[in-house]
Amino acid sequence: MTRWGMVIDLDRCTGCAACEVACKSENNIATVPPHQAEMGRVMSWMRVLAHTVGDFPDTHLEFYPRPCMHCDNPPCIKVCPVRATYIDPEGIVGQIYPRCIGCRYCANACPFTVKYFNWYGPEWSDSERQHLNPDVSPRTKGVIEKCSFCHHRLQRAREQARAENRDVREEDYQPACAEICPTRAIVFGDLDNPTHHVAELKEDPRAMRIMEDLGTQPKVYYLRARR
Amino acid sequence: MIAQRLRDTRGRVRPYLVLALGIALIAAVVLPVIALGSSRVPQPVAFNHLKHTQDLGLGCEFCHPYARTRAHSGLPDVTTCSMCHTSPQGTSAEAARVTELITAGDLLRFNKLFRMPDHVFYTHRRHVAIAELSCETCHGDIAHTERPPVRALVKVDMDFCLDCHRKQGATLDCNACHR
Amino acid sequence: MRPTRREFLWAMGATAASVGLRWSSDLVWAPQVPDDLGWAPGTEQFVNSACLICPARCGIRGRVVDDRLVRLGGNPFHPMNAGGLCPRGIAGVQMLYHPDRIASPLRRVGERGADSWEEIGWDEALGQLGERLQSLRATGRPEALALMAGYCAGSMHDLWRQFLRSYGSPHYVAEDYDDGTSAVMELMHGIARRPGFDLERAGFVLSFGSPLFESWWSPLQAFAAFAGPDGSDDGRTRFVQIDTRFSRTAAHANDWVGVRPGTFGVLALGIAYVLIRDELYDAGFVERHVSGFEDYTDREGERRQGYRSLVMRNYRTEEVSALTGVPVARITALARAFAQAEHSVAVFGHEVTHAPSGLLSGLAVHSLNVLMGNVGREGGVLFGNDPPLDPLPDPRIDAVARAGLERGSLARTPAPFGGGDPASRFAAAVGDSPSETIDTLLLYYANPLASSPRPDAWREALERIPFVVSFSPFLDETTAHADLILPDLLAFERWQDAPTPVSYPYPVWGVARPLVAPPPGGKHAGDAMLAVARQLGGSVAASLPYDNVELLLKARARGLFRARRGMTLGDAFELEHHRQMEERGWWLPEHTEFEAFWDELVQRGGWTDLFLDETDPARLARTPSGRVDLTPAPLLATLAAAGRGGALYMDVAETSAATTDEFPLRLLPYRVSTLSSGTVALERWLAETPGLFPEVHWDPWIEVAPATAEAQKLGDDTMVWVVAASGRYRARLKVFPGTAPENVCAPYGLRHPDGELANPLQLLDGSSDALTALPNWSTTFVRLEPA
Amino acid sequence: MRREVAEKLASLPPDERVLLRPLVDTSRGFYVMAGVFGAISLLGLVSYILQVRYGLGRTGLNRPGYWGIYIICFVFFIGISHAGTLISAILRVSKAEWRRSITRSAELITVLVIGFGAIQPVIDLGRPDRVLNVLLHAQWRSPLLWDVISIGLYFMSCTIYLYLPLLPDLAIIRDSGIKAPRFYRFLAAGYTDTPVQRHRLERAIGVLSIVVIPIAVSVHTVIGWIFAMTLRPMWHSTIFGPYFVMGAIYSGIAAILVAMAVLRRVYHLENYFKVVHFDYLGRLLLILSLLWFYFTFAEYLTAFYGGEPGEMRTFWAKLTGTFAIPFWAMVLGCFVIPLALMSRQATRTPVGTTIAGIAVVIGMWLERYNIVVPTSVNPRWEVESIGHYLPSWIELSIMAGTFSGFILLYMIATKIVPIVSIWEIKEGRAVVQEVADRVAKYSESYA
């Protein structure tokens, strides 16, 4: 059974945020005006979180590039009153924008706080609209959005595979963040397929998941930094 | 009879009934007209599908070339029309107008009639080339129309999609089509 | 059954409500993207090109759907960035489709800086410029033309130089990002060139404050090295960052060491002390290729201390530890790690040299590379070579031009080993000369009013220049003072070559080509100047015999075709295969026809040659003795003349003014990775999340230690004034434990959302290293006040 | 008041004369107050229209402060709604005779406030036009759906529970003919107070008062579960169901006290809302304030003992951090003030209980604030930064609008139905002997 998942090697991450910007570009994530950003309404499906510990010069950084964890046991889908968020058979936690009523219960139920809400509708000038990705629908105001593992790419990959009468291969389907990462710290694939790189990496002794003890079974693994 | 109802037993006008009727009128007539009126799809010329598909025997893919290869099936433009219409064809006034427009350098940009909301992942390739559905399944009898319809002939909504997917045993997963 | 009134009303209300809900659905909630009746075939192409946003010049691959650029990624064929790309590059689409872009040439109507313009056609605009230039030459004053350019490399640089020389103007002024490293190389190796650092093949990278992962020459080069080959963990380079603040490079490197500002050189010599004491250095290399290591007798017959004695006498670890704040054990461990790695390289740049003893500190840091013999070989410091392009034809210089050129530059070279900040000196010189000494100033990717440390000098200079032309496609501060705006095409619409920066030791000649069609009425600045040259006619036109920049590039690429080395870009296997072939002395042409070669070059995004001839002795030193000189005589002479003693490396410790009660905190300006001067507003994605701090959006910030903030009673996230003797600016205070309590770390080049600049460089005290004239960046003291 | 109405009123028995007077005699003060509250409600409505037009961005909500004033008011209003039904049902079931004059005002609070509570989550929706999706595409695992069902059920049963005991009084009004005869004929639904009718009515009320109790308990339990079913610090707690029910009853009693004090004063009901009523309700308040402390203490102690880092971040934010002021104000309002005032006979006066009631109402609103906001803005994961939430004026005006809308409706209701149940008062007088016998039976010795 296919279970799409991600392994992020913190030893390789340089915190450059290319994944963040690539994600915003790929998924038509709207930017918000400065005063909105100040209020904490920035949307960033992929975000490099950083937490600094210790005073100069014994400072070090705890950091995690954080997409949606795509839990196998997602707390968000249980609380949605309208089934707008759900887990699909291949393990991607989807958000169905035309169904969402915007109650934000899922956002509060998510211990990883990866759900983003469209407080206002997206604002693009005519020229900015040019760079919208035609594969991803822009969200309206008042709905929740979140990382989808770029599942529109899976839709295309599936179709291509179907046309060629074969299965979807590892390289056919890579989310924008994994594709762009300059240090290849983000690896994506089928966790249950032993030929995929992630299947091997998730067994690495350095592998761990965030707040594993909550039992949500995230499908995003982190490899602890060695340094 | 309605006039009667609007007055109570003593012949006084029942104001709330008049109000209710007014609201009902707005709800039932005006709003749908506004809503539907705005969704009429205009076309540059009154294209006669019947003439082209039946009398001339042209296949759908003659004018909708990408139906088997891409997401959008494609619409004809001036280059397609120019294959024949650079000189007057037939007797109809509309055909003569096409020739005129082509001579005048008009681009003849046809408008999409069957439209998918942008949150739907739909490709013609998947449905026409791989699943081998016929055009009529979703487009109805458009090949036999003599004037361009102003509204889609088949209401392609989610129920329509899901009915067919159920019958065909195709995927019912939300993420398969929502994007 | 007859419905009751109540039922009737209820039903009516329900109908109205549900119709209302659906109706409002479309009206109030509809997405902002208009429902387009038209259609597009959805053709998708991936086009290789090169990024022109920062000096790194990475290879990019654009996803173009129906003539719209919808995504930018890295070109996997490019050896430097190998498919990766930084956030700035990715956000380039936002720059391309920025709503505030200037669409056509503008002419000033009304007062300067009053922001009132009229749109004019290109013919008229170029005609006006051409006439002005024509009349200057006609009156014999070609030197009254000046060009102020931002970072400008490759053929555009050559084109401007050619134009100015054949025209007769000596005023080619550039913000050339001088970091003093080429002066260090000239003194020690006799090679006046910035060093390249072969990070990818190095085993250990010791960075002296260089922001490798942030705003270095090419962060992607560092990323590729950090990732290692093929993403495997074997043979990955180990990075250790020595820094004055907890930078992002420090945070993500394998290890980091905090030092006091201005003590990089001291720490380097402390490491050298351990290397020599424990005999860890490459004695063989030093013996064969290095002079000045042991004590020696100079030409005058005077006995002088060599490097070894100087270091052993003066830089014992205890003393170094006291000066730098780095524990002795840490210094020893660093030295051992540096010595034990297969190839270790010490990286340095302006963080070391923009200090009172910057040049000496640079020499000290680089001496580590020399001690380990890691120069001129793989995994060390390399002096790369330029791609073998055909040069432009020799400029024709007629009598008018010759007279103009002979009048010379306005600003003299002020220091023996460097030019410092030529742009500011030019501005000051213009300010000191009579009005209209410079008649016409061309601004090419330069916005000195915002980025210069001396905006006042520029403001004064602009007032004395009657005609200012800007090629900027955006209305920045300086452009707002222009008389004529000739908006250039944006990076993804124009032809330009994109040679990688010198820090990448292998020549890569990237070619940027239009990914999308330029807007109607847009014009490439290069094409515009070629047109002006044609209009000027005579020797100027003859010096630039090209119809447009595309043809200029194509003509120059013939040199690559003939060079019998290198290849068009290719995947990792092709590149490695080709390199190994060349190593074994083989080279097979890929194409017999130039046209086919050019087509493939453009299609793949450029040309490269990854083979490096290590056996060439000229790669190591071109000094008279042919050896690397640890105690260069010219420098010793200058020091002696200045009364600074006859020994090198003695005053690398900074001797700047101490803090005062009025200004208790040391200002440390730095550049953030994603933004540089004045581009903040252009790329909203970047402005939204500019730095390490998740809570900072859009606003410029400063980093202050928790203890300092508490002592000054300034809360986290509050707006403060950073006040220095020379001025002040506003920024958001971030309490950050990675800052030393005595420092304030301030990113430069940021703007407030309303456009207000926040440039800590403008607070600098103006002092400089007497040897290089490079400004001191860590000697300014400030205080903070609530804003 | 028209003369014939005044004459009719004067001809009525004393209870009717006093209790029906507000229905026909409206002071200028009433209109002024109604105008003020109407204006504020209108402001709330306009604010909501603005919010719909421009989006929830007009609020102060953000990420991670996803929930704010609306959800606080939702929990608060639904809590207040326990005033009535639960109190009156419990008192009825337990045959507490002193209940007779206070049940009506309590039940009215319930029915009116549920509506204002139930619209809060709708106001909070990003896409209120899709609110029907909750029914069309129901997802049964969601506590929000359970909530829709239990609140719907509660609203219906409370409305019936208000209406049934109203019937005899409506019949009285109809028969007195002092006001809108057709309207009251319709409402009284043919009730003529025959013994058979009376018997059936009392049986129905008896059944309903038992049925309504578990429904009321379920409503606030489910609201507690909305929070408890998430994995957020200080929400994910088993105590939330009972804690919320207890808090609801507590705030309900406080609300009744405040309402009674106001009614007593403006409609001169001193003979119906007697000092003893305030005394008894004050005692209840005292018990519940201790119970509140017990629950709160238990909740915080268990969180503190566990000492999970995620929990502690929220815990300290409440006790000593950003939310210290609302937290300790809550303790003051919910515990210190009611305890101090209600534990002494001397302060269990109408004035004292009113003050305590107001303190508890404010305190309980703050309790909802301290539940909703601190957890919302303090993500479980310490790497994630802490948010902040400050309501915008849109939110505040909508809140003011719903509060004044409730008060306005309550005011209007006092003009439509008698605020004290006339027939029950009369019945109380009639059964004095029966009650005395009953009481005597409690203490009968073994003969």
mmCIF file of C-alpha atoms in Angstrom, chain B residues 110-172:
data_model
loop_
_atom_site.group_PDB
_atom_site.id
_atom_site.type_symbol
_atom_site.label_atom_id
_atom_site.label_comp_id
_atom_site.label_asym_id
_atom_site.label_seq_id
_atom_site.Cartn_x
_atom_site.Cartn_y
_atom_site.Cartn_z
ATOM 1 C CA PHE B 110 -14.399 31.400 -29.163
ATOM 2 C CA ASN B 111 -15.374 31.213 -25.540
ATOM 3 C CA LYS B 112 -15.489 28.208 -23.278
ATOM 4 C CA LEU B 113 -19.021 26.937 -22.790
ATOM 5 C CA PHE B 114 -18.390 23.898 -20.592
ATOM 6 C CA ARG B 115 -16.368 25.195 -17.713
ATOM 7 C CA MET B 116 -14.856 23.447 -14.729
ATOM 8 C CA PRO B 117 -14.393 25.278 -11.451
ATOM 9 C CA ASP B 118 -10.713 25.912 -10.896
ATOM 10 C CA HIS B 119 -10.600 23.605 -7.890
ATOM 11 C CA VAL B 120 -11.232 20.590 -10.117
ATOM 12 C CA PHE B 121 -8.444 18.593 -11.682
ATOM 13 C CA TYR B 122 -9.895 17.452 -14.974
ATOM 14 C CA THR B 123 -8.134 16.433 -18.136
ATOM 15 C CA HIS B 124 -9.628 15.414 -21.429
ATOM 16 C CA ARG B 125 -6.723 13.096 -21.936
ATOM 17 C CA ARG B 126 -7.638 11.021 -18.893
ATOM 18 C CA HIS B 127 -11.279 10.785 -19.874
ATOM 19 C CA VAL B 128 -11.146 10.670 -23.657
ATOM 20 C CA ALA B 129 -7.887 8.944 -24.472
ATOM 21 C CA ILE B 130 -7.425 6.680 -21.450
ATOM 22 C CA ALA B 131 -10.993 6.017 -20.275
ATOM 23 C CA GLU B 132 -12.376 6.237 -23.812
ATOM 24 C CA LEU B 133 -15.515 8.167 -22.936
ATOM 25 C CA SER B 134 -17.451 9.566 -25.833
ATOM 26 C CA CYS B 135 -17.804 13.310 -26.138
ATOM 27 C CA GLU B 136 -21.587 13.090 -25.706
ATOM 28 C CA THR B 137 -21.170 11.794 -22.164
ATOM 29 C CA CYS B 138 -20.448 15.253 -20.875
ATOM 30 C CA HIS B 139 -21.177 17.515 -23.786
ATOM 31 C CA GLY B 140 -24.603 16.120 -24.706
ATOM 32 C CA ASP B 141 -25.893 16.658 -28.153
ATOM 33 C CA ILE B 142 -23.789 19.657 -28.964
ATOM 34 C CA ALA B 143 -22.746 18.148 -32.276
ATOM 35 C CA HIS B 144 -26.313 18.527 -33.502
ATOM 36 C CA THR B 145 -26.912 22.117 -32.487
ATOM 37 C CA GLU B 146 -27.391 24.709 -35.185
ATOM 38 C CA ARG B 147 -26.625 27.717 -33.065
ATOM 39 C CA PRO B 148 -24.089 27.999 -30.258
ATOM 40 C CA PRO B 149 -25.875 27.306 -26.972
ATOM 41 C CA VAL B 150 -25.475 30.070 -24.426
ATOM 42 C CA ARG B 151 -25.395 27.612 -21.556
ATOM 43 C CA ALA B 152 -23.817 24.201 -21.123
ATOM 44 C CA LEU B 153 -26.129 21.451 -22.429
ATOM 45 C CA VAL B 154 -25.225 19.085 -19.617
ATOM 46 C CA LYS B 155 -24.947 20.273 -16.058
ATOM 47 C CA VAL B 156 -21.571 18.888 -15.121
ATOM 48 C CA ASP B 157 -21.498 19.172 -11.347
ATOM 49 C CA MET B 158 -19.985 16.963 -8.702
ATOM 50 C CA ASP B 159 -23.004 14.663 -8.600
ATOM 51 C CA PHE B 160 -22.720 14.157 -12.339
ATOM 52 C CA CYS B 161 -19.032 13.290 -12.014
ATOM 53 C CA LEU B 162 -19.563 10.977 -9.070
ATOM 54 C CA ASP B 163 -22.488 9.139 -10.684
ATOM 55 C CA CYS B 164 -20.339 8.240 -13.609
ATOM 56 C CA HIS B 165 -17.320 7.448 -11.465
ATOM 57 C CA ARG B 166 -19.466 5.105 -9.416
ATOM 58 C CA LYS B 167 -20.824 3.372 -12.487
ATOM 59 C CA GLN B 168 -17.400 3.052 -14.026
ATOM 60 C CA GLY B 169 -15.776 1.959 -10.805
ATOM 61 C CA ALA B 170 -13.436 4.924 -11.054
ATOM 62 C CA THR B 171 -11.935 6.619 -8.015
ATOM 63 C CA LEU B 172 -14.214 8.359 -5.542
#
